[in-house]
């Protein structure tokens, strides 16, 4: 069995270096060897120094022994990377304790003696690669551990965070389940719009394609989103944002592009990068939520709910229930279960949002809102085609004509 650990990491910090040292100590003390994986060849030198420092603190004999190689290095630019790996596999934990490599090692290695793998900057790997790397350990009877290190939350994307949560989830340890999670994160494409590739009618037949097309267009015609003039965020993070004059432009930006431009300018003016990015996320949440008809976002007050984990409330008085059903279906399955719509109160509820930290509250809502807004963008791309295609019947000739028209646009 392999245990997965996802951990924030900042090379150089004493507590993080102590964690790496402890991992090596545990594996080496039971006679094993370790994998250490980095995403780029440029990271090899710093990682080598980090590993050697950890081994030196353990008084490992291979560090200062000129006849051995404490850290074996394998990557695409090493002339005989295969021989390096072979020498590592034939060595012992006293002569070759650690193999440092890029993702080159994610396939084809079967080393039962290696039962600890550390993946640095795991947020830069795809979910399939993370799963393959985890599979390099635990190939014998010894319990294994796969450690996925990542920088601070502000330095990685929402999709990267979702990949790390998936690989850490004990319920997503199998290939099929991870493939499903990956599909949720990256999206499955769309019958209409730019995410599809090729001509679907050739794969499923003209009549089936026409049937799918008419059903999809019927679903889209139920979409009726009334954009609100503005949306105000009253979540705890928005109240904690600094009031620097340099951030004023970010707080009042009128478009996502302008928001990103303003936050870069604020950082250039000396504003703390973490605070500037948090301000930008709040503003992006307000701008995108306004497109969905949401007028304000807040946590449930004590008068409504005396629980320690209040729900998030997104007021959307003009939101139609059928439209909400379509928008909600675009949110990945896991987060989707947290959202429900109260038609009579005219608001969206995010269950137990208060259980998250202030920064993660904004991240969670922003990720969901972006999925919904992305759906609106796809619909807008094909909006001119909706009317003429709506009169199609399900014959092969009309199916082909509809397909040509949609692609022409």
Steps between C-alpha positions, in 0.01 A plus 500: 500500500609858431403796717476836322604821675447847350703764680584865454873546453747786489858375446733660751253530787627301802172314554479393136862387491442306823201329336713383204770380739244305702366331185849390397585384851191280518553338160875448537462359851294212360751426227316671217581757231316816396380670184508881482325646193509856365304641204789671319863426428579853625388388849753215519792700645302654788329170576837319508630748754185463707521120508873500578442740791233266636728196463788689659284580803437124529878434482442281197829340389438558127498881518870562552624174347664569164456137394119512514221717358263604777247652259457317169370740231293397197328723246465547127838670455701233681666293223450164671201559727410131473839399638461747787168343596647150466795590723258648754288185502808281550640721777404508865365772723853549631655568159209640294225611739308741271410515131431859391317518169245678288176331390723272294452237772121500505479188281676166485680491837438210738723540805339331803772641728388859425200584715522877541454751219509878536357709216613862520276768345230237447259773385691509168418137416182366344277264695601200287870569564440533874319166499781335304765643730313375804502157337882488509485413871306240694584225253594256774364404841644805680259790568593793275451876506466750215555863599379777269651839582354826377563873561262740674141502371545840337771358273292225339186493288160376607531203262835406656341511844221273377756251363682490834176447691412216266833321537479536880147357516506141623179435304673595174791257515397298194564590138131519392406724791794733433405510133151612603647771726729613218198526271326720757801727535583544131145478366350253257452740212168600350278399213493867397784749515877492475571211737397230257739364242426359156152415376290305743250375240767284341552316829138449610308526173290782357170408665651457847696821463184687398319361802782608733518841336129570530501387866798722578346802330175445686695498825679821412180682402384464861795713609392846615765689695435860605830668581502714816641853499760407758579241764643574844701247697459511880699185578759521783793522257360813334483673839863412575647640180744789541379847409816601312443768240694281256224238524215744435510440124486123557198531733308707243609332175213453254625193312704187583775613261521840669509327841800288402678803356438706815624230735826472307544877526427488875767234553747708299423793734608293802167362622528157661441241226277283718275792596484624139403158366236457772353837404496396135322173579228681693451744211495220243239319709283815504534560125426143395220457755330814364479331160291228665258750652650482850481831687686419824695221668520451876504244779182413683449716810443367850138613486436253216728218608662454840731227369877538522528433125261743328394461140603738226215708357507632143199726437362461147140633502459479119644151455262253337491142646543338157796723429651415838466130425697546179768711668538263795547202267820665370667491845713185560317227690679540835453876552160485328349321801572805716266726300122524520248759388223652711252623238277681750785688669670564166842383611759229449622324813849356531475244779751534787713754316600641838695182578768614254766761568423851366735459204364155410142631518578739215694234307215249530233744381719646225574155356128412489399838354767470229354166389156662469631806318696277265174330409344839420797585277459176306132571451575852379739361241222304334208732578461614135455138396224418749208642303557342158601165649191485721273410207700191407335164490698185561582401145846433374489782245395763753755374751781555253370849414485595868850376558636700207323813622630473856858441385478782245422739782 
